[in-house]
XYZ file of C-alpha atoms in Angstrom:
365
model
C -33.833 45.953 -14.148
C -30.300 44.609 -14.743
C -28.753 42.477 -11.958
C -25.036 42.552 -11.213
C -24.531 38.840 -10.488
C -20.822 39.175 -9.688
C -21.532 41.842 -7.089
C -24.252 39.667 -5.543
C -21.849 36.714 -5.354
C -19.202 38.897 -3.676
C -21.784 40.084 -1.167
C -22.767 36.497 -0.339
C -19.111 35.547 0.103
C -18.576 38.419 2.539
C -21.679 37.431 4.496
C -20.427 33.824 4.732
C -17.055 35.012 6.059
C -18.796 37.153 8.686
C -21.004 34.210 9.679
C -17.962 31.933 10.056
C -16.239 34.499 12.250
C -19.312 34.812 14.481
C -19.484 31.029 14.886
C -15.791 30.843 15.811
C -16.135 33.703 18.308
C -19.154 31.994 19.877
C -17.173 28.775 20.294
C -14.285 30.641 21.889
C -16.712 32.229 24.341
C -17.903 28.777 25.448
C -14.465 27.407 26.224
C -14.246 25.364 29.432
C -12.035 26.310 32.380
C -9.483 23.751 31.168
C -9.223 25.516 27.859
C -9.035 28.950 29.495
C -5.985 27.839 31.474
C -4.073 27.474 28.215
C -1.796 30.349 27.281
C -1.719 31.800 23.814
C 0.833 34.123 22.287
C -1.207 36.302 19.987
C 0.979 38.523 17.807
C 0.141 42.170 18.145
C -1.579 43.851 15.280
C -3.707 40.835 14.300
C -7.458 41.374 14.453
C -9.228 38.939 16.800
C -11.405 37.484 14.071
C -8.305 36.753 11.954
C -6.681 34.878 14.832
C -9.729 32.699 15.416
C -9.398 31.496 11.840
C -5.981 30.012 12.743
C -7.258 27.635 15.387
C -8.459 24.069 15.723
C -11.672 23.484 17.676
C -12.912 20.193 19.083
C -15.475 18.914 21.546
C -17.384 15.755 22.277
C -19.552 13.694 24.563
C -19.557 9.983 25.176
C -20.405 7.305 27.730
C -17.389 5.488 29.134
C -17.760 2.852 31.836
C -21.325 4.017 32.534
C -20.189 7.615 33.005
C -21.225 10.470 30.734
C -18.147 12.511 29.908
C -18.489 15.796 28.097
C -15.663 17.851 26.688
C -16.666 21.441 26.236
C -15.475 23.159 23.038
C -11.703 23.433 23.133
C -9.402 25.606 21.091
C -5.804 24.982 20.063
C -3.990 27.759 18.271
C -2.259 26.705 15.085
C 1.068 28.138 16.241
C 0.671 26.237 19.518
C 0.249 22.950 17.666
C 3.177 23.652 15.350
C 5.356 24.610 18.327
C 4.627 21.302 20.076
C 7.572 19.382 21.540
C 7.940 16.848 18.756
C 10.242 14.607 20.794
C 7.594 14.136 23.468
C 4.833 13.888 20.882
C 6.781 11.161 19.067
C 7.115 9.212 22.337
C 3.352 9.344 22.879
C 2.614 8.256 19.326
C 5.257 5.531 19.511
C 3.746 4.169 22.742
C 0.268 4.130 21.225
C 1.645 2.916 17.905
C 2.350 -0.499 19.377
C -0.469 -2.666 18.044
C -0.976 -4.673 21.224
C -1.011 -1.602 23.470
C -3.515 0.094 21.204
C -5.634 -3.082 21.225
C -5.576 -3.054 25.047
C -6.723 0.577 25.208
C -9.477 -0.064 22.663
C -10.640 -3.115 24.621
C -10.953 -1.336 27.982
C -12.358 1.933 26.682
C -15.936 0.665 27.064
C -15.656 -1.597 30.128
C -13.072 -2.655 32.730
C -11.437 -6.008 31.976
C -9.248 -8.392 33.908
C -5.901 -9.596 32.670
C -7.264 -13.021 31.751
C -10.156 -11.412 29.876
C -7.719 -9.286 27.893
C -5.550 -12.297 27.044
C -8.585 -14.207 25.782
C -10.137 -11.286 23.926
C -6.915 -10.191 22.227
C -5.575 -13.721 21.600
C -2.271 -12.868 23.229
C -1.488 -16.439 24.193
C 0.415 -15.680 27.412
C -0.188 -13.351 30.343
C 3.514 -12.465 30.454
C 3.247 -10.704 27.122
C 0.184 -8.820 28.341
C 1.636 -7.629 31.642
C 4.681 -6.197 29.895
C 2.369 -3.794 28.040
C 0.098 -3.217 31.053
C 3.072 -2.065 33.107
C 4.024 0.504 30.471
C 0.461 1.801 30.097
C -0.060 2.040 33.864
C 3.225 3.903 34.253
C 2.162 6.386 31.580
C -1.206 6.989 33.290
C -2.999 5.622 30.231
C -4.525 2.834 32.332
C -5.740 2.540 35.920
C -6.101 -0.644 37.937
C -8.857 -1.322 40.442
C -8.516 -4.767 41.963
C -8.052 -7.210 39.092
C -9.643 -4.919 36.514
C -8.010 -2.448 34.157
C -9.752 0.567 32.680
C -9.084 3.847 30.945
C -8.845 6.961 33.168
C -11.914 9.121 32.470
C -9.845 12.150 31.449
C -7.999 10.034 28.843
C -11.085 8.647 27.130
C -12.034 11.486 24.817
C -8.460 12.441 23.858
C -7.919 8.831 22.801
C -11.146 8.847 20.786
C -10.139 12.137 19.150
C -6.762 10.645 18.291
C -8.451 7.604 16.758
C -10.716 9.958 14.803
C -7.715 11.741 13.355
C -5.989 8.463 12.581
C -9.163 7.294 10.839
C -8.747 10.146 8.354
C -5.137 9.061 7.752
C -5.611 5.311 7.480
C -5.335 5.357 3.705
C -1.807 6.762 4.008
C -0.743 3.345 5.312
C -1.750 1.817 1.983
C -0.037 4.629 0.079
C 3.214 4.024 1.972
C 3.012 0.359 0.969
C 2.414 1.419 -2.635
C 5.501 3.617 -2.519
C 7.558 0.768 -1.060
C 6.291 -1.455 -3.864
C 7.695 0.964 -6.457
C 10.987 1.263 -4.586
C 11.388 -2.526 -4.380
C 9.792 -3.605 -7.630
C 12.462 -6.258 -8.130
C 10.818 -8.473 -5.505
C 7.848 -8.891 -7.869
C 9.829 -9.691 -11.029
C 12.579 -12.035 -9.941
C 15.314 -9.624 -11.026
C 16.610 -6.153 -10.219
C 16.437 -4.782 -13.750
C 14.850 -5.230 -17.171
C 11.339 -5.689 -15.792
C 8.960 -7.212 -18.330
C 5.939 -4.954 -18.775
C 3.877 -7.946 -19.918
C 3.960 -9.375 -16.380
C 1.630 -6.560 -15.305
C -0.725 -7.438 -18.143
C -0.725 -11.138 -17.250
C -1.478 -10.241 -13.618
C -4.477 -8.152 -14.702
C -5.699 -10.954 -16.977
C -5.196 -13.408 -14.107
C -7.805 -11.467 -12.123
C -10.359 -12.098 -14.861
C -9.360 -15.754 -15.096
C -9.871 -16.193 -11.346
C -13.347 -14.696 -11.731
C -14.043 -17.221 -14.503
C -12.801 -20.074 -12.309
C -15.245 -18.938 -9.637
C -18.048 -19.484 -12.136
C -18.549 -15.939 -13.406
C -17.649 -14.537 -16.814
C -16.432 -16.183 -19.986
C -15.144 -13.237 -22.025
C -11.888 -11.325 -21.632
C -10.787 -8.552 -23.980
C -7.392 -6.863 -24.221
C -7.177 -3.413 -25.860
C -3.790 -1.922 -26.732
C -3.704 1.885 -26.941
C -1.361 4.200 -28.851
C -0.199 5.992 -25.680
C 1.281 2.752 -24.280
C -1.615 1.942 -21.981
C -3.708 -1.217 -22.057
C -7.238 -2.185 -21.044
C -8.312 -5.574 -19.705
C -12.079 -6.052 -19.667
C -14.227 -9.002 -18.590
C -17.886 -9.868 -18.094
C -17.608 -11.183 -14.551
C -19.538 -9.910 -11.561
C -17.583 -6.650 -11.252
C -15.393 -5.786 -8.275
C -17.602 -5.014 -5.225
C -18.286 -1.317 -4.698
C -19.912 -1.195 -1.264
C -17.993 0.395 1.622
C -15.856 -1.956 3.676
C -16.994 -2.411 7.323
C -16.384 0.523 9.683
C -15.179 2.691 6.821
C -16.377 4.837 3.958
C -13.757 3.352 1.627
C -15.314 1.345 -1.231
C -14.203 -2.273 -1.490
C -12.757 -1.693 -4.966
C -10.385 0.949 -3.551
C -9.220 -1.530 -0.941
C -8.592 -4.110 -3.676
C -6.588 -1.599 -5.709
C -4.480 -0.093 -2.915
C -3.750 -2.840 -0.374
C -0.721 -4.564 -1.853
C -0.671 -7.188 0.916
C -4.393 -7.879 0.765
C -4.153 -11.191 -1.114
C -1.928 -14.134 -0.359
C 0.502 -15.436 -2.955
C -1.804 -18.281 -4.018
C -4.252 -15.680 -5.343
C -1.611 -13.543 -7.083
C 0.223 -13.857 -10.370
C 3.706 -15.088 -9.459
C 6.607 -14.446 -11.801
C 9.142 -17.327 -11.761
C 11.956 -16.448 -9.350
C 10.062 -13.566 -7.722
C 9.708 -13.217 -3.949
C 6.190 -11.817 -4.057
C 3.167 -12.240 -6.286
C 1.671 -9.445 -8.366
C -1.845 -8.447 -7.365
C -3.958 -5.818 -9.100
C -2.851 -3.400 -6.337
C 0.776 -3.965 -7.358
C -0.198 -3.271 -10.976
C -1.749 -0.032 -9.739
C 1.353 0.928 -7.743
C 3.626 0.384 -10.746
C 1.472 2.387 -13.162
C 1.616 6.074 -14.015
C -2.150 6.013 -14.064
C -4.934 3.492 -13.753
C -8.691 3.733 -14.225
C -11.172 1.090 -13.176
C -14.709 0.800 -14.545
C -17.171 -1.524 -12.834
C -20.497 -2.647 -14.199
C -22.775 -4.196 -11.616
C -26.154 -3.763 -9.947
C -27.443 -1.773 -12.943
C -24.829 0.988 -12.689
C -21.437 1.908 -14.091
C -18.819 3.029 -11.574
C -15.445 4.621 -12.269
C -12.388 5.618 -10.253
C -8.989 6.952 -11.330
C -5.539 6.571 -9.766
C -2.026 7.932 -10.232
C 0.855 5.808 -8.958
C -1.698 3.877 -6.914
C -3.230 6.895 -5.165
C -6.930 7.639 -5.833
C -7.494 10.848 -7.760
C -11.281 10.661 -7.486
C -13.855 8.978 -5.341
C -15.849 6.083 -6.748
C -18.120 7.862 -9.212
C -21.406 6.594 -10.644
C -21.110 7.465 -14.330
C -23.880 5.531 -16.064
C -26.519 2.814 -16.160
C -26.133 -0.638 -17.663
C -27.601 -4.104 -17.762
C -24.146 -5.666 -18.078
C -21.705 -6.791 -15.403
C -17.926 -6.881 -15.390
C -14.730 -4.970 -14.738
C -12.466 -2.981 -17.052
C -9.012 -1.878 -15.906
C -6.957 0.550 -17.994
C -3.398 1.240 -16.910
C -0.209 2.808 -18.248
C 2.952 1.292 -16.726
C 5.570 3.580 -15.190
C 8.130 4.267 -17.922
C 11.055 4.533 -15.477
C 10.484 0.907 -14.432
C 9.444 -0.591 -17.768
C 11.487 0.650 -20.709
C 9.803 -1.677 -23.208
C 6.276 -1.513 -24.624
C 3.597 -4.132 -25.068
C 4.398 -6.538 -27.888
C 1.401 -7.823 -29.841
C 3.266 -11.020 -30.779
C 3.980 -11.924 -27.142
C 0.355 -11.239 -26.279
C -0.896 -13.485 -29.093
C 1.393 -16.282 -27.874
C -0.031 -15.886 -24.370
C -3.546 -15.867 -25.805
C -2.962 -19.337 -27.269
C -1.755 -20.650 -23.912
C -4.712 -19.191 -22.014
C -7.344 -20.498 -24.430
C -5.696 -23.926 -24.359
C -5.810 -24.024 -20.548
C -9.262 -22.436 -20.291
C -11.223 -23.471 -23.400
C -14.441 -21.858 -22.137
C -12.870 -18.392 -22.081
C -13.241 -16.226 -25.172
C -10.090 -14.060 -25.175
C -9.811 -11.327 -27.806
C -7.013 -8.855 -28.572
C -7.716 -5.450 -30.058
C -5.159 -2.902 -31.335
């Protein structure tokens, strides 16, 4: 008997579509009274199951201030979201976008707090600064006051948590905006507005390996020059940490490579006359592409970037008994017109080995 695999796959796909539509229809049927009060403008001629595919569904349950609050499955039509009053939406986001106001809401979401407790917990310094924000939040019905205590209105709790959930998925865009600003203002890192020296990126990458050596780990650094204009800096240090940073699923190495303000200037390579130091994240931002390979804890990890933005997750690509980090990057041609010069690199090699005699620095073409 001959099987038609393509026909079987098509059948499975159709069954999955039907199953999805049934799930969506079931969720619509369970909408709460609040959701049913919403009005939808469904264009005529669209099948019901097609319209349910153009919706956003959400629900949740949590305990706030010792009260169990449940939000039954809600539906928002896509056209309803896109037709939202952006002026009003911007005002809401701007009000919540104030760091101190958002800190206040996060602090009282679990328990009522007094003004003095908020000042102490949020390190505000003065009550005057606090009450300025409290007045705005109370006026917007984002806070309620009972006696001396402030708390979140029950009906605001889950929407705020849902908003924080959405923001959590967009947090990395903050780093990417900083990376873009780094490219747009590269002169702050080079002490001039033009003729950037591509070797400064290389020295910054090597500096990372030197700092690891100064911490007591690693004594070998290798530089590999490639025909396509890229370069690799490899060391035998501990390897950049790969575990997820607290309260996130972002690996530590991604944080190191994307947060341009993560390190202070004392831990960055500073070009004479520059306003800011060059960290490995700045190297990443100013490169067409960058790949990092980490050897630690018996495994080899790899992640790739373009203009500082991750193109892959942190992948486990092999096993090893070695430790260390290898960074390969190709500088952005529009910023760096010149190429790596082997003679300049050899001169720098002599300086590094003179200052750090225990480091074995090799150059490979």
